[in-house]
Short mmCIF file of C-alpha atoms in Angstrom, two decimals:
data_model
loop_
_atom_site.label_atom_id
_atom_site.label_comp_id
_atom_site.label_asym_id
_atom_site.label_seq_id
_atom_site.Cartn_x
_atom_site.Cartn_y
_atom_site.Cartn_z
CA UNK A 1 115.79 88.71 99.41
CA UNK A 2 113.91 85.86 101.05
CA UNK A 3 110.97 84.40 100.55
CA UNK A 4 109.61 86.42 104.39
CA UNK A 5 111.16 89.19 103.25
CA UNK A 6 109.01 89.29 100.10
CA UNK A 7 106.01 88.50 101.71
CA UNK A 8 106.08 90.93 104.00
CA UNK A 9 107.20 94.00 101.61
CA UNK A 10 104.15 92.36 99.14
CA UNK A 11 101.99 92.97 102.27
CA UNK A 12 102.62 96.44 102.57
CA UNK A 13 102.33 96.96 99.21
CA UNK A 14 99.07 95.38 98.92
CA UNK A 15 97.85 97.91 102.17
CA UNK A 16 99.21 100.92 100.93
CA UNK A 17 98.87 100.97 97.33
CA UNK A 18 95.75 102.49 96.65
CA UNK A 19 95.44 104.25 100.61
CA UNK A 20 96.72 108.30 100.62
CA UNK A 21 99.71 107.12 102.14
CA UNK A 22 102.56 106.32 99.81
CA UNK A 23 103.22 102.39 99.33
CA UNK A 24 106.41 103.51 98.24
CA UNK A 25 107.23 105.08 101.09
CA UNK A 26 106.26 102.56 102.83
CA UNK A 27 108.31 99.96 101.05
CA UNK A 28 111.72 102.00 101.36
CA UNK A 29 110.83 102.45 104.78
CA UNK A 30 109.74 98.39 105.47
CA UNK A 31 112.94 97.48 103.55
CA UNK A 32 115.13 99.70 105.62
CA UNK A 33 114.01 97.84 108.97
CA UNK A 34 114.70 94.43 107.42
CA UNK A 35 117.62 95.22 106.48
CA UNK A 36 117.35 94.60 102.68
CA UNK A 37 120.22 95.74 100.40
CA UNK A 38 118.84 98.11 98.07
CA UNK A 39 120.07 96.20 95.20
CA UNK A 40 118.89 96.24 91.62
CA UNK A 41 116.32 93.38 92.48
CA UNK A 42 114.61 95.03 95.25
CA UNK A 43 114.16 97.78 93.29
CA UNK A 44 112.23 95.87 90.75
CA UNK A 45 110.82 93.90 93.14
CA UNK A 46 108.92 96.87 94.50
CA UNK A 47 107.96 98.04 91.32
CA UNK A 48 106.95 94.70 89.67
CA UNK A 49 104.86 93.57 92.49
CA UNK A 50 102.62 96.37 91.53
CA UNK A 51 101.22 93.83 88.87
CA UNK A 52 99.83 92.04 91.61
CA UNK A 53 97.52 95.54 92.95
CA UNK A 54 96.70 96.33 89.87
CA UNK A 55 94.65 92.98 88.99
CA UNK A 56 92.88 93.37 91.70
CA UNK A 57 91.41 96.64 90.69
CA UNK A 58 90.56 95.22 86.89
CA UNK A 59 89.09 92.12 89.10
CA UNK A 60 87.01 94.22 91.72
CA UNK A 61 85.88 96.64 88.54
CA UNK A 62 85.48 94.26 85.85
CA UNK A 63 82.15 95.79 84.88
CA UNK A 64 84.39 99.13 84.36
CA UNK A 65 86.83 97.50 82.06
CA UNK A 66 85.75 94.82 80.28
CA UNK A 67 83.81 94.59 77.78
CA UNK A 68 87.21 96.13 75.89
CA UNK A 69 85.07 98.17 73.50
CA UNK A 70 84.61 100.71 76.11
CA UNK A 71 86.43 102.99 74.23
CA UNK A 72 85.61 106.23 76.07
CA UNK A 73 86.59 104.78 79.12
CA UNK A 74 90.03 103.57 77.98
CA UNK A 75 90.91 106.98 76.45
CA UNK A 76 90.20 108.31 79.26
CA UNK A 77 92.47 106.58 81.28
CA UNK A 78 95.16 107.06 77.87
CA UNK A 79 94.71 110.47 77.94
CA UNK A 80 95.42 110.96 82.28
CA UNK A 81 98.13 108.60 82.01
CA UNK A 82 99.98 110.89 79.37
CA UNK A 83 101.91 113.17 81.62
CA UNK A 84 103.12 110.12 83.93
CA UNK A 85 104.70 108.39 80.97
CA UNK A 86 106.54 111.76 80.07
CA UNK A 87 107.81 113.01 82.81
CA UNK A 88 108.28 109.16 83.80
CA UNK A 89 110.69 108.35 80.95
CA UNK A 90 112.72 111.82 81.44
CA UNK A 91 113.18 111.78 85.19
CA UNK A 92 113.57 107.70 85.55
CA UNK A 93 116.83 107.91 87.12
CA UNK A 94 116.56 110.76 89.41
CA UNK A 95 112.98 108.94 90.66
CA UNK A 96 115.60 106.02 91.26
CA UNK A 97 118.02 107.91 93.22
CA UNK A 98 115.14 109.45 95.78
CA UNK A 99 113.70 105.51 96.04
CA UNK A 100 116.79 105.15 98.51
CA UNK A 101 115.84 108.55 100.88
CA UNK A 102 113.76 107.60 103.79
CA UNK A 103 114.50 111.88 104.82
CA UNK A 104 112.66 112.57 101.49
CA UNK A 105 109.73 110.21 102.67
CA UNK A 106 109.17 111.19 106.21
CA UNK A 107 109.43 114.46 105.26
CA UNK A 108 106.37 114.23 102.36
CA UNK A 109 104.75 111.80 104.30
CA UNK A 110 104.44 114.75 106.90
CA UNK A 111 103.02 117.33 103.84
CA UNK A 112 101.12 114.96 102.41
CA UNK A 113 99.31 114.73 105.98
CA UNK A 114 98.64 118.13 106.46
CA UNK A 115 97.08 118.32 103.36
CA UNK A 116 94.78 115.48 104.15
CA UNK A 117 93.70 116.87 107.26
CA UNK A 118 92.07 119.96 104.91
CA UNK A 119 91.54 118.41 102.35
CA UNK A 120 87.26 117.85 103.03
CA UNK A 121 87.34 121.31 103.80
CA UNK A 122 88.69 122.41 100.68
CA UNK A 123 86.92 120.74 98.26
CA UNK A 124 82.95 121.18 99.11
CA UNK A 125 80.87 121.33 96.05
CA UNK A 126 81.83 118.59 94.03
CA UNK A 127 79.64 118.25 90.82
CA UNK A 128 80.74 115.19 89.47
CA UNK A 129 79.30 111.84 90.71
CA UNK A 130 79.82 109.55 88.29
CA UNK A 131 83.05 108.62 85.61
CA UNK A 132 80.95 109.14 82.59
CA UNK A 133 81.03 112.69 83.19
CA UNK A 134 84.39 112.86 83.98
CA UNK A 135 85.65 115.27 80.60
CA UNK A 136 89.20 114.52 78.80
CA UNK A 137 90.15 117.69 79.71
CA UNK A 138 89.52 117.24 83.88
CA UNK A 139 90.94 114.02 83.10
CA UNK A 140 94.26 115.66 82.38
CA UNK A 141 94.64 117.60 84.95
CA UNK A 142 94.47 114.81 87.10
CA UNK A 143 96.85 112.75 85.62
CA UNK A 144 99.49 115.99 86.05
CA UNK A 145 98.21 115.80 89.86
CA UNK A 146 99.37 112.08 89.28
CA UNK A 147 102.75 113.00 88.70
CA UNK A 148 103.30 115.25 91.97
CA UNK A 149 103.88 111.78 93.35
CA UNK A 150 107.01 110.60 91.11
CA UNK A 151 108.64 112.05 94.59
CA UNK A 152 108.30 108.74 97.32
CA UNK A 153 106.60 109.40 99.84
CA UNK A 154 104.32 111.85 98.08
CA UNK A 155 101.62 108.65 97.12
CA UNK A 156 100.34 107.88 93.57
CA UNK A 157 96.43 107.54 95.56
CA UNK A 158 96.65 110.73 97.59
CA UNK A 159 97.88 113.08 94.34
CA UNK A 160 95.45 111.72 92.04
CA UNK A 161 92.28 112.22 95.20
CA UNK A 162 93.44 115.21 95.56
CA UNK A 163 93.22 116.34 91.35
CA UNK A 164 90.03 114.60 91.04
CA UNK A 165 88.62 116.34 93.95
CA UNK A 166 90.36 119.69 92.90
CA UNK A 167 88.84 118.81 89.40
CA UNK A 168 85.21 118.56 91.17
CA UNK A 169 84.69 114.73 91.68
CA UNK A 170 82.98 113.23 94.43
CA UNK A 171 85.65 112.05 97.19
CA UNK A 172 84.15 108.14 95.96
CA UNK A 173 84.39 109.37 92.19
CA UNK A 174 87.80 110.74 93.17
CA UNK A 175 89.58 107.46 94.78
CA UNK A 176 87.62 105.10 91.93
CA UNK A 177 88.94 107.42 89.40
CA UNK A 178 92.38 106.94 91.07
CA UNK A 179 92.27 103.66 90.74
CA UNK A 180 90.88 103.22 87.33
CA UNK A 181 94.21 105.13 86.50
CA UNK A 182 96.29 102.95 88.71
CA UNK A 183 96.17 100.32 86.15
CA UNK A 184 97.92 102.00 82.81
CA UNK A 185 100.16 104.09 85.36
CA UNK A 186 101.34 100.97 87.19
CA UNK A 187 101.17 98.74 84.44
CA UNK A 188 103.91 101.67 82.09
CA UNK A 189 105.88 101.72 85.26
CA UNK A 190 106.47 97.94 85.64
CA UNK A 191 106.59 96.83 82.35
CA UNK A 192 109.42 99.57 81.73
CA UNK A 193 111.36 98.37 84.95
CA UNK A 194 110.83 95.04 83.13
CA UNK A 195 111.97 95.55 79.95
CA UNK A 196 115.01 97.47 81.36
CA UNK A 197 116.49 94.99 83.63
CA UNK A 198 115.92 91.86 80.80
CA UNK A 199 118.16 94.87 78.47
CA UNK A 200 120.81 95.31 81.35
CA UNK A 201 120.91 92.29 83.70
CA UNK A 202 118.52 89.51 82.18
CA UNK A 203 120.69 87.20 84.31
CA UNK A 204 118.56 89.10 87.23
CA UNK A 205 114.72 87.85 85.60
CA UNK A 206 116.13 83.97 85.04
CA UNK A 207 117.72 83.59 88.67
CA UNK A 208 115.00 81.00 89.94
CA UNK A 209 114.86 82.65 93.97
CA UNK A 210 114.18 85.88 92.01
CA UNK A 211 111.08 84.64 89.70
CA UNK A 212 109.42 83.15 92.54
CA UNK A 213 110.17 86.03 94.71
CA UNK A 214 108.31 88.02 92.21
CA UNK A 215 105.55 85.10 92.09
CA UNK A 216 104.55 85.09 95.92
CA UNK A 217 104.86 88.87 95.85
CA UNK A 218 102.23 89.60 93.30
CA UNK A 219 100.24 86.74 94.38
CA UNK A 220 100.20 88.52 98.25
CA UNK A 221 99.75 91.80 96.79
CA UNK A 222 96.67 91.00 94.68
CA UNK A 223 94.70 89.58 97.52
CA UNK A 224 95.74 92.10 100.62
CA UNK A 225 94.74 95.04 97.67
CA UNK A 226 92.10 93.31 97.25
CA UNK A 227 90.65 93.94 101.07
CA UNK A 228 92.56 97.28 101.10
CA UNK A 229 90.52 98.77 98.31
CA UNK A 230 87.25 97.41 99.92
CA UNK A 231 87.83 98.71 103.32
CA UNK A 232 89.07 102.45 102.09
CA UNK A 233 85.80 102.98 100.39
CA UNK A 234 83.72 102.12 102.47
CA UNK A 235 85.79 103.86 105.18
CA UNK A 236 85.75 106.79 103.08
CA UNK A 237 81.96 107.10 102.40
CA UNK A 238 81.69 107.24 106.45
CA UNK A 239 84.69 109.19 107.38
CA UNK A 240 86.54 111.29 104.79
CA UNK A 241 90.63 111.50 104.97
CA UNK A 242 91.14 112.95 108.37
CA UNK A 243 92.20 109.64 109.83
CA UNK A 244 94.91 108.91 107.14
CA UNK A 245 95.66 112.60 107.71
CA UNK A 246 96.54 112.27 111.00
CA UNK A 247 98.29 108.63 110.59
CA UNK A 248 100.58 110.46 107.69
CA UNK A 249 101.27 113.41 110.13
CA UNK A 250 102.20 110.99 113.21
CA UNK A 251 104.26 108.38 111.17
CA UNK A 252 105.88 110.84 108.88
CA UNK A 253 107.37 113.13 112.08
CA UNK A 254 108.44 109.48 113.86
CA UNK A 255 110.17 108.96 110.81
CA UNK A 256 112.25 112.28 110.57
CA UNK A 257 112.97 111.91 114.06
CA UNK A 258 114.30 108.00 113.32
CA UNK A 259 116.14 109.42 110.43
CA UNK A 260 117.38 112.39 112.14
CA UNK A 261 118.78 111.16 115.17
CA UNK A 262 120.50 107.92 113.03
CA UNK A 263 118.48 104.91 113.44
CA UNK A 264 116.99 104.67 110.27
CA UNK A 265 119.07 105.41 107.21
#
């Protein structure tokens, strides 16, 4: 991987991460087209610049997260994150195997799009407004929503909207919440990647092109999440989901067709 190469897959990272659109997908699908072996480092390298994204949500809401004593706050998040670390550490390799299936993308990129184009429609009377009213239990729920999107293409934002809308949150209160829980998913997910490759190939995390790969990446993702996050709420408050309905509909049928016909595999 080169130095463009990472840039550019930190860029769409950064963009898609916390959008209803899968960065995942997005990343298989950016890799495909230039032409990176799907080795074991851009695997991790897609997963590990996640630590980049993530800051920038503990940056943007500091006020949510520090001072540390929050401690309703941070159960919160423990207790949402619990299914994703279960069915996380049971289904790790078969979530491996589908990170290489751009079919499996366009064709949940498509669903996911449908879903976004009714999804205002289908969740009207939203009671909850702000996160301190947000119970354990709704909390929950969400984070099993959360986990619908262990299959690429599905997107971590979109499944956890979708719960916390489902579970009576504001859209706003929904995609906060979403990223709020970001943070301990993402941070599980990369620091197990982590700790798995040092275990199996630490030859991979001392390889100098490799740890600055994984520098610029997280350093790009941070600050295009950064301007991602801003934009989608305020987009959001004016607009709703149709849009990224519509732009998950278009780009996930181009895709099967691309995949279908050959020229993207």
């Amino acid at each position: 991987m080169t130095i463009f190469d990472a840039i550019i897959i930190a860029v769409v990272e950064g963009l898609t991460e916390f959008l209803p659109v899968s960065s995942t997908g997005h990343m298989i699908i950016a890799s495909s087209f230039l032409g990176i072996a799907k080795d074991d480092f851009t695997k991790l390298f897609e997963v590990a610049i996640q630590l980049g994204a993530i800051l920038s949500v503990v940056v943007l809401y500091h006020k949510k997260f520090f001072p540390l004593n929050r401690w309703n706050f941070y159960l919160k998040l423990l207790v949402a994150v619990i299914p994703a670390l279960g069915l996380g550490a049971i289904f790790s390799d078969k979530i491996d195997a589908l990170l290489e299936s751009p079919l499996t993308v366009a064709i949940t990129m498509l669903a996911g799009g449908i879903v976004l184009l009714f999804i205002d429609k289908l969740f009207q009377q939203p009671i909850i407004e702000k996160e301190e009213d947000v119970s354990f239990v709704r909390a929950l729920f969400i984070g099993f929503w959360q986990c619908v999107a262990m299959i690429p293409g599905v997107s971590r934002s979109a499944a956890s909207i979708i719960g916390g809308m489902q579970q009576k949150l504001t859209r706003n209160l929904a995609a906060e919440f979403s990223f709020f829980l970001a943070v301990p998913t993402m941070a599980a997910a990369t620091g197990y990647k982590l700790l798995k490759a040092w275990k199996e190939t630490p030859e991979m995390l001392t390889n100098t092109d490799n740890l600055i790969a994984l520098a610029v990446g997280n350093i790009v993702a941070f600050i295009v999440a950064m301007l991602a996050i801003k934009f989608f709420i305020g987009f959001l408050q004016k607009h709703g989901f149709r849009l990224f309905g519509w732009y998950r509909v278009i780009g996930g049928t181009i895709l099967l067709v691309l995949v279908l016909t050959g020229y993207l595999k």
